[in-house]
């Protein structure tokens, strides 16, 4: 994406916008469909980034850059054969990963106790593993879509319906990616196969 794209309000008579927080200023003077997209997705994008960085301010800085990129390529994203949400989530994931790699560190949820506890509770079968760090390293190695649904569903705690809505697939597809992701994690971590209890998650 070109750095020439500018995602700031066009110069105009000052109507007091200088006193607004940046998160509010950047939504002014934008295409209505992009503004609607921002309003719908910014919460989940920020939550996703924050769970990786452990800092709201860092998450806001990264997601601001993400929306710059999305805005710069908005027309192209709308024209792509794929889903708009999928394209945007790909940009979010790439930006978060790039920042972590530049800083040479693992995601914050690797060492965040409350999140680790929540994940262990949601994934009872994984409580027996020897190393918490091993679980998160295994999650980080999942294919993109499995990684997204595991993080959104089990780390951020979103219901499957909300995960489906955010990434632009149906709930059955979310369930499929969760099952595939859990199986990859089971094999990677050397855990015993789950006993089948019937259909469902």
PDB file of C-alpha atoms in Angstrom:
ATOM      1  CA  UNK A   1       0.000   0.000   0.000  1.00  0.00           C
ATOM      2  CA  UNK A   2       1.355   3.388  -0.910  1.00  0.00           C
ATOM      3  CA  UNK A   3       2.365   5.787   1.831  1.00  0.00           C
ATOM      4  CA  UNK A   4       0.873   8.582  -0.260  1.00  0.00           C
ATOM      5  CA  UNK A   5      -2.636   7.728   0.883  1.00  0.00           C
ATOM      6  CA  UNK A   6      -3.709  10.097   3.629  1.00  0.00           C
ATOM      7  CA  UNK A   7      -6.296   9.047   6.181  1.00  0.00           C
ATOM      8  CA  UNK A   8      -6.965  12.352   7.875  1.00  0.00           C
ATOM      9  CA  UNK A   9      -9.765  14.866   7.450  1.00  0.00           C
ATOM     10  CA  UNK A  10      -9.244  17.232   4.532  1.00  0.00           C
ATOM     11  CA  UNK A  11      -8.321  20.768   5.581  1.00  0.00           C
ATOM     12  CA  UNK A  12     -11.463  22.722   6.287  1.00  0.00           C
ATOM     13  CA  UNK A  13     -12.641  25.507   8.551  1.00  0.00           C
ATOM     14  CA  UNK A  14     -11.958  24.490  12.133  1.00  0.00           C
ATOM     15  CA  UNK A  15     -15.205  23.518  13.835  1.00  0.00           C
ATOM     16  CA  UNK A  16     -13.536  22.529  17.073  1.00  0.00           C
ATOM     17  CA  UNK A  17     -12.211  19.224  15.783  1.00  0.00           C
ATOM     18  CA  UNK A  18      -8.689  19.919  17.118  1.00  0.00           C
ATOM     19  CA  UNK A  19     -10.020  19.240  20.592  1.00  0.00           C
ATOM     20  CA  UNK A  20     -11.365  15.811  19.597  1.00  0.00           C
ATOM     21  CA  UNK A  21      -9.501  12.594  20.294  1.00  0.00           C
ATOM     22  CA  UNK A  22      -7.760  11.226  17.218  1.00  0.00           C
ATOM     23  CA  UNK A  23     -10.142   8.255  17.082  1.00  0.00           C
ATOM     24  CA  UNK A  24     -13.000  10.702  16.483  1.00  0.00           C
ATOM     25  CA  UNK A  25     -11.119  13.074  14.182  1.00  0.00           C
ATOM     26  CA  UNK A  26     -10.150  10.378  11.688  1.00  0.00           C
ATOM     27  CA  UNK A  27     -13.775   9.506  10.964  1.00  0.00           C
ATOM     28  CA  UNK A  28     -14.596  12.954   9.569  1.00  0.00           C
ATOM     29  CA  UNK A  29     -14.811  13.710   5.839  1.00  0.00           C
ATOM     30  CA  UNK A  30     -14.688  10.045   4.827  1.00  0.00           C
ATOM     31  CA  UNK A  31     -16.864   8.006   2.461  1.00  0.00           C
ATOM     32  CA  UNK A  32     -20.010   6.933   4.264  1.00  0.00           C
ATOM     33  CA  UNK A  33     -19.466   3.229   3.593  1.00  0.00           C
ATOM     34  CA  UNK A  34     -15.923   3.414   4.959  1.00  0.00           C
ATOM     35  CA  UNK A  35     -17.100   5.315   8.035  1.00  0.00           C
ATOM     36  CA  UNK A  36     -19.750   2.630   8.646  1.00  0.00           C
ATOM     37  CA  UNK A  37     -17.092  -0.064   8.257  1.00  0.00           C
ATOM     38  CA  UNK A  38     -14.889   1.754  10.780  1.00  0.00           C
ATOM     39  CA  UNK A  39     -17.703   2.066  13.321  1.00  0.00           C
ATOM     40  CA  UNK A  40     -18.635  -1.613  13.018  1.00  0.00           C
ATOM     41  CA  UNK A  41     -15.119  -3.084  13.112  1.00  0.00           C
ATOM     42  CA  UNK A  42     -12.891  -0.762  15.122  1.00  0.00           C
ATOM     43  CA  UNK A  43     -13.819  -2.323  18.479  1.00  0.00           C
ATOM     44  CA  UNK A  44     -12.882  -5.859  17.432  1.00  0.00           C
ATOM     45  CA  UNK A  45      -9.718  -4.675  15.627  1.00  0.00           C
ATOM     46  CA  UNK A  46      -8.580  -2.795  18.728  1.00  0.00           C
ATOM     47  CA  UNK A  47      -9.378  -5.744  21.012  1.00  0.00           C
ATOM     48  CA  UNK A  48      -7.446  -8.092  18.743  1.00  0.00           C
ATOM     49  CA  UNK A  49      -4.411  -5.792  18.742  1.00  0.00           C
ATOM     50  CA  UNK A  50      -4.591  -5.097  22.467  1.00  0.00           C
ATOM     51  CA  UNK A  51      -4.546  -8.776  23.382  1.00  0.00           C
ATOM     52  CA  UNK A  52      -1.334  -9.092  21.359  1.00  0.00           C
ATOM     53  CA  UNK A  53       0.424  -5.956  22.653  1.00  0.00           C
ATOM     54  CA  UNK A  54      -0.917  -5.746  26.195  1.00  0.00           C
ATOM     55  CA  UNK A  55      -1.278  -1.993  25.706  1.00  0.00           C
ATOM     56  CA  UNK A  56      -4.291  -0.021  24.554  1.00  0.00           C
ATOM     57  CA  UNK A  57      -2.134   2.858  23.292  1.00  0.00           C
ATOM     58  CA  UNK A  58       0.010   0.560  21.160  1.00  0.00           C
ATOM     59  CA  UNK A  59      -3.100  -1.184  19.859  1.00  0.00           C
ATOM     60  CA  UNK A  60      -4.629   2.170  18.906  1.00  0.00           C
ATOM     61  CA  UNK A  61      -1.468   3.241  17.083  1.00  0.00           C
ATOM     62  CA  UNK A  62      -1.301   0.009  15.095  1.00  0.00           C
ATOM     63  CA  UNK A  63      -5.004  -0.045  14.243  1.00  0.00           C
ATOM     64  CA  UNK A  64      -4.817   3.605  13.183  1.00  0.00           C
ATOM     65  CA  UNK A  65      -2.186   2.540  10.640  1.00  0.00           C
ATOM     66  CA  UNK A  66      -4.392  -0.378   9.641  1.00  0.00           C
ATOM     67  CA  UNK A  67      -7.289   1.962   8.882  1.00  0.00           C
ATOM     68  CA  UNK A  68      -4.932   4.207   6.926  1.00  0.00           C
ATOM     69  CA  UNK A  69      -4.095   1.231   4.752  1.00  0.00           C
ATOM     70  CA  UNK A  70      -7.714   0.101   4.449  1.00  0.00           C
ATOM     71  CA  UNK A  71      -8.795   3.633   3.523  1.00  0.00           C
ATOM     72  CA  UNK A  72      -5.992   3.938   0.966  1.00  0.00           C
ATOM     73  CA  UNK A  73      -7.057   0.727  -0.747  1.00  0.00           C
ATOM     74  CA  UNK A  74     -10.789   1.020  -0.075  1.00  0.00           C
ATOM     75  CA  UNK A  75     -11.888   0.947  -3.709  1.00  0.00           C
ATOM     76  CA  UNK A  76      -9.717  -2.071  -4.449  1.00  0.00           C
ATOM     77  CA  UNK A  77     -10.941  -3.901  -1.354  1.00  0.00           C
ATOM     78  CA  UNK A  78     -14.546  -3.340  -2.394  1.00  0.00           C
ATOM     79  CA  UNK A  79     -13.822  -4.711  -5.872  1.00  0.00           C
ATOM     80  CA  UNK A  80     -11.984  -7.841  -4.759  1.00  0.00           C
ATOM     81  CA  UNK A  81     -13.747 -11.117  -5.351  1.00  0.00           C
ATOM     82  CA  UNK A  82     -13.189 -12.088  -1.723  1.00  0.00           C
ATOM     83  CA  UNK A  83     -14.944 -10.775   1.319  1.00  0.00           C
ATOM     84  CA  UNK A  84     -14.249  -7.210   2.515  1.00  0.00           C
ATOM     85  CA  UNK A  85     -14.009  -8.306   6.153  1.00  0.00           C
ATOM     86  CA  UNK A  86     -11.551 -11.060   5.263  1.00  0.00           C
ATOM     87  CA  UNK A  87      -9.327  -8.595   3.416  1.00  0.00           C
ATOM     88  CA  UNK A  88      -9.431  -6.163   6.328  1.00  0.00           C
ATOM     89  CA  UNK A  89      -8.663  -8.869   8.896  1.00  0.00           C
ATOM     90  CA  UNK A  90      -5.684  -9.921   6.778  1.00  0.00           C
ATOM     91  CA  UNK A  91      -4.359  -6.354   7.020  1.00  0.00           C
ATOM     92  CA  UNK A  92      -4.903  -6.317  10.797  1.00  0.00           C
ATOM     93  CA  UNK A  93      -3.105  -9.623  11.264  1.00  0.00           C
ATOM     94  CA  UNK A  94      -0.185  -8.544   9.061  1.00  0.00           C
ATOM     95  CA  UNK A  95       0.211  -5.223  10.881  1.00  0.00           C
ATOM     96  CA  UNK A  96       0.102  -6.827  14.327  1.00  0.00           C
ATOM     97  CA  UNK A  97       2.556  -9.552  13.337  1.00  0.00           C
ATOM     98  CA  UNK A  98       4.940  -7.056  11.738  1.00  0.00           C
ATOM     99  CA  UNK A  99       4.978  -4.877  14.865  1.00  0.00           C
ATOM    100  CA  UNK A 100       5.658  -7.862  17.119  1.00  0.00           C
ATOM    101  CA  UNK A 101       8.472  -9.026  14.836  1.00  0.00           C
ATOM    102  CA  UNK A 102      10.037  -5.545  14.737  1.00  0.00           C
ATOM    103  CA  UNK A 103      10.000  -5.443  18.534  1.00  0.00           C
ATOM    104  CA  UNK A 104      11.272  -9.026  18.763  1.00  0.00           C
ATOM    105  CA  UNK A 105       8.665 -10.226  21.210  1.00  0.00           C
ATOM    106  CA  UNK A 106       5.869 -12.726  21.584  1.00  0.00           C
ATOM    107  CA  UNK A 107       2.214 -11.671  21.880  1.00  0.00           C
ATOM    108  CA  UNK A 108       1.286 -10.253  25.267  1.00  0.00           C
ATOM    109  CA  UNK A 109      -1.236 -13.012  25.861  1.00  0.00           C
ATOM    110  CA  UNK A 110       1.693 -15.421  26.266  1.00  0.00           C
ATOM    111  CA  UNK A 111       2.431 -13.912  29.666  1.00  0.00           C
ATOM    112  CA  UNK A 112      -0.908 -12.337  30.567  1.00  0.00           C
ATOM    113  CA  UNK A 113      -2.168 -14.356  33.514  1.00  0.00           C
ATOM    114  CA  UNK A 114      -5.889 -13.509  33.384  1.00  0.00           C
ATOM    115  CA  UNK A 115      -6.097 -14.276  29.673  1.00  0.00           C
ATOM    116  CA  UNK A 116      -4.144 -17.479  30.160  1.00  0.00           C
ATOM    117  CA  UNK A 117      -6.535 -18.507  32.931  1.00  0.00           C
ATOM    118  CA  UNK A 118      -9.548 -17.728  30.779  1.00  0.00           C
ATOM    119  CA  UNK A 119      -8.161 -19.716  27.888  1.00  0.00           C
ATOM    120  CA  UNK A 120      -7.382 -22.685  30.127  1.00  0.00           C
ATOM    121  CA  UNK A 121     -10.927 -22.601  31.498  1.00  0.00           C
ATOM    122  CA  UNK A 122     -12.409 -22.472  27.994  1.00  0.00           C
ATOM    123  CA  UNK A 123     -10.087 -25.214  26.798  1.00  0.00           C
ATOM    124  CA  UNK A 124     -10.293 -27.640  29.710  1.00  0.00           C
ATOM    125  CA  UNK A 125      -8.544 -30.384  27.783  1.00  0.00           C
ATOM    126  CA  UNK A 126      -5.425 -28.241  27.612  1.00  0.00           C
ATOM    127  CA  UNK A 127      -5.104 -27.719  31.373  1.00  0.00           C
ATOM    128  CA  UNK A 128      -2.873 -30.788  31.626  1.00  0.00           C
ATOM    129  CA  UNK A 129      -0.156 -29.420  29.387  1.00  0.00           C
ATOM    130  CA  UNK A 130       3.244 -28.877  30.956  1.00  0.00           C
ATOM    131  CA  UNK A 131       3.971 -25.475  29.451  1.00  0.00           C
ATOM    132  CA  UNK A 132       1.547 -22.611  29.020  1.00  0.00           C
ATOM    133  CA  UNK A 133       4.023 -21.015  26.635  1.00  0.00           C
ATOM    134  CA  UNK A 134       3.895 -24.129  24.454  1.00  0.00           C
ATOM    135  CA  UNK A 135       0.164 -23.682  23.906  1.00  0.00           C
ATOM    136  CA  UNK A 136       0.489 -20.093  22.772  1.00  0.00           C
ATOM    137  CA  UNK A 137       3.438 -20.874  20.534  1.00  0.00           C
ATOM    138  CA  UNK A 138       1.326 -23.619  18.940  1.00  0.00           C
ATOM    139  CA  UNK A 139      -1.594 -21.212  18.475  1.00  0.00           C
ATOM    140  CA  UNK A 140       0.710 -18.705  16.793  1.00  0.00           C
ATOM    141  CA  UNK A 141       1.737 -21.363  14.264  1.00  0.00           C
ATOM    142  CA  UNK A 142      -1.819 -22.164  13.169  1.00  0.00           C
ATOM    143  CA  UNK A 143      -2.848 -21.311   9.588  1.00  0.00           C
ATOM    144  CA  UNK A 144      -4.304 -17.802   9.306  1.00  0.00           C
ATOM    145  CA  UNK A 145      -8.010 -18.595   9.463  1.00  0.00           C
ATOM    146  CA  UNK A 146      -7.658 -21.150  12.260  1.00  0.00           C
ATOM    147  CA  UNK A 147      -5.516 -18.671  14.196  1.00  0.00           C
ATOM    148  CA  UNK A 148      -8.148 -15.944  13.787  1.00  0.00           C
ATOM    149  CA  UNK A 149     -11.073 -18.046  14.985  1.00  0.00           C
ATOM    150  CA  UNK A 150      -9.135 -19.508  17.930  1.00  0.00           C
ATOM    151  CA  UNK A 151      -8.031 -16.032  19.088  1.00  0.00           C
ATOM    152  CA  UNK A 152     -11.453 -14.430  18.559  1.00  0.00           C
ATOM    153  CA  UNK A 153     -13.402 -17.332  20.039  1.00  0.00           C
ATOM    154  CA  UNK A 154     -11.253 -18.469  22.953  1.00  0.00           C
ATOM    155  CA  UNK A 155      -8.888 -15.623  23.823  1.00  0.00           C
ATOM    156  CA  UNK A 156     -11.215 -12.668  23.206  1.00  0.00           C
ATOM    157  CA  UNK A 157     -14.241 -14.770  24.172  1.00  0.00           C
ATOM    158  CA  UNK A 158     -16.529 -13.809  21.286  1.00  0.00           C
ATOM    159  CA  UNK A 159     -19.442 -16.174  20.573  1.00  0.00           C
ATOM    160  CA  UNK A 160     -19.239 -18.150  17.342  1.00  0.00           C
ATOM    161  CA  UNK A 161     -21.970 -15.986  15.794  1.00  0.00           C
ATOM    162  CA  UNK A 162     -19.931 -12.829  16.365  1.00  0.00           C
ATOM    163  CA  UNK A 163     -16.740 -14.457  15.080  1.00  0.00           C
ATOM    164  CA  UNK A 164     -18.623 -15.487  11.935  1.00  0.00           C
ATOM    165  CA  UNK A 165     -19.913 -11.960  11.451  1.00  0.00           C
ATOM    166  CA  UNK A 166     -16.519 -10.352  11.968  1.00  0.00           C
ATOM    167  CA  UNK A 167     -14.630 -12.505   9.490  1.00  0.00           C
ATOM    168  CA  UNK A 168     -17.441 -12.849   6.978  1.00  0.00           C
ATOM    169  CA  UNK A 169     -18.237 -16.571   7.089  1.00  0.00           C
ATOM    170  CA  UNK A 170     -21.146 -18.599   8.440  1.00  0.00           C
ATOM    171  CA  UNK A 171     -21.127 -20.242  11.872  1.00  0.00           C
ATOM    172  CA  UNK A 172     -20.662 -23.721  10.417  1.00  0.00           C
ATOM    173  CA  UNK A 173     -17.444 -22.540   8.777  1.00  0.00           C
ATOM    174  CA  UNK A 174     -16.280 -21.062  12.093  1.00  0.00           C
ATOM    175  CA  UNK A 175     -16.977 -24.438  13.715  1.00  0.00           C
ATOM    176  CA  UNK A 176     -15.003 -26.186  10.990  1.00  0.00           C
ATOM    177  CA  UNK A 177     -11.967 -23.931  11.521  1.00  0.00           C
ATOM    178  CA  UNK A 178     -12.205 -24.367  15.297  1.00  0.00           C
ATOM    179  CA  UNK A 179     -12.243 -28.152  14.975  1.00  0.00           C
ATOM    180  CA  UNK A 180      -9.322 -28.122  12.555  1.00  0.00           C
ATOM    181  CA  UNK A 181      -7.395 -25.698  14.765  1.00  0.00           C
ATOM    182  CA  UNK A 182      -8.022 -27.707  17.923  1.00  0.00           C
ATOM    183  CA  UNK A 183      -6.925 -30.891  16.187  1.00  0.00           C
ATOM    184  CA  UNK A 184      -3.707 -29.227  14.992  1.00  0.00           C
ATOM    185  CA  UNK A 185      -3.051 -28.018  18.537  1.00  0.00           C
ATOM    186  CA  UNK A 186      -3.760 -31.473  19.956  1.00  0.00           C
ATOM    187  CA  UNK A 187      -1.285 -33.115  17.591  1.00  0.00           C
ATOM    188  CA  UNK A 188       1.314 -30.369  18.042  1.00  0.00           C
ATOM    189  CA  UNK A 189       1.125 -30.605  21.833  1.00  0.00           C
ATOM    190  CA  UNK A 190       0.954 -34.412  21.930  1.00  0.00           C
ATOM    191  CA  UNK A 191      -2.394 -34.484  23.739  1.00  0.00           C
ATOM    192  CA  UNK A 192      -4.711 -37.512  23.634  1.00  0.00           C
ATOM    193  CA  UNK A 193      -7.601 -37.481  21.186  1.00  0.00           C
ATOM    194  CA  UNK A 194     -10.880 -36.183  22.597  1.00  0.00           C
ATOM    195  CA  UNK A 195     -13.575 -38.714  23.257  1.00  0.00           C
ATOM    196  CA  UNK A 196     -16.481 -38.015  20.915  1.00  0.00           C
ATOM    197  CA  UNK A 197     -19.559 -36.874  22.806  1.00  0.00           C
ATOM    198  CA  UNK A 198     -21.756 -36.178  19.828  1.00  0.00           C
ATOM    199  CA  UNK A 199     -22.147 -33.132  17.660  1.00  0.00           C
ATOM    200  CA  UNK A 200     -21.308 -29.589  18.718  1.00  0.00           C
ATOM    201  CA  UNK A 201     -18.292 -27.693  19.998  1.00  0.00           C
TER     202      UNK A 201
END
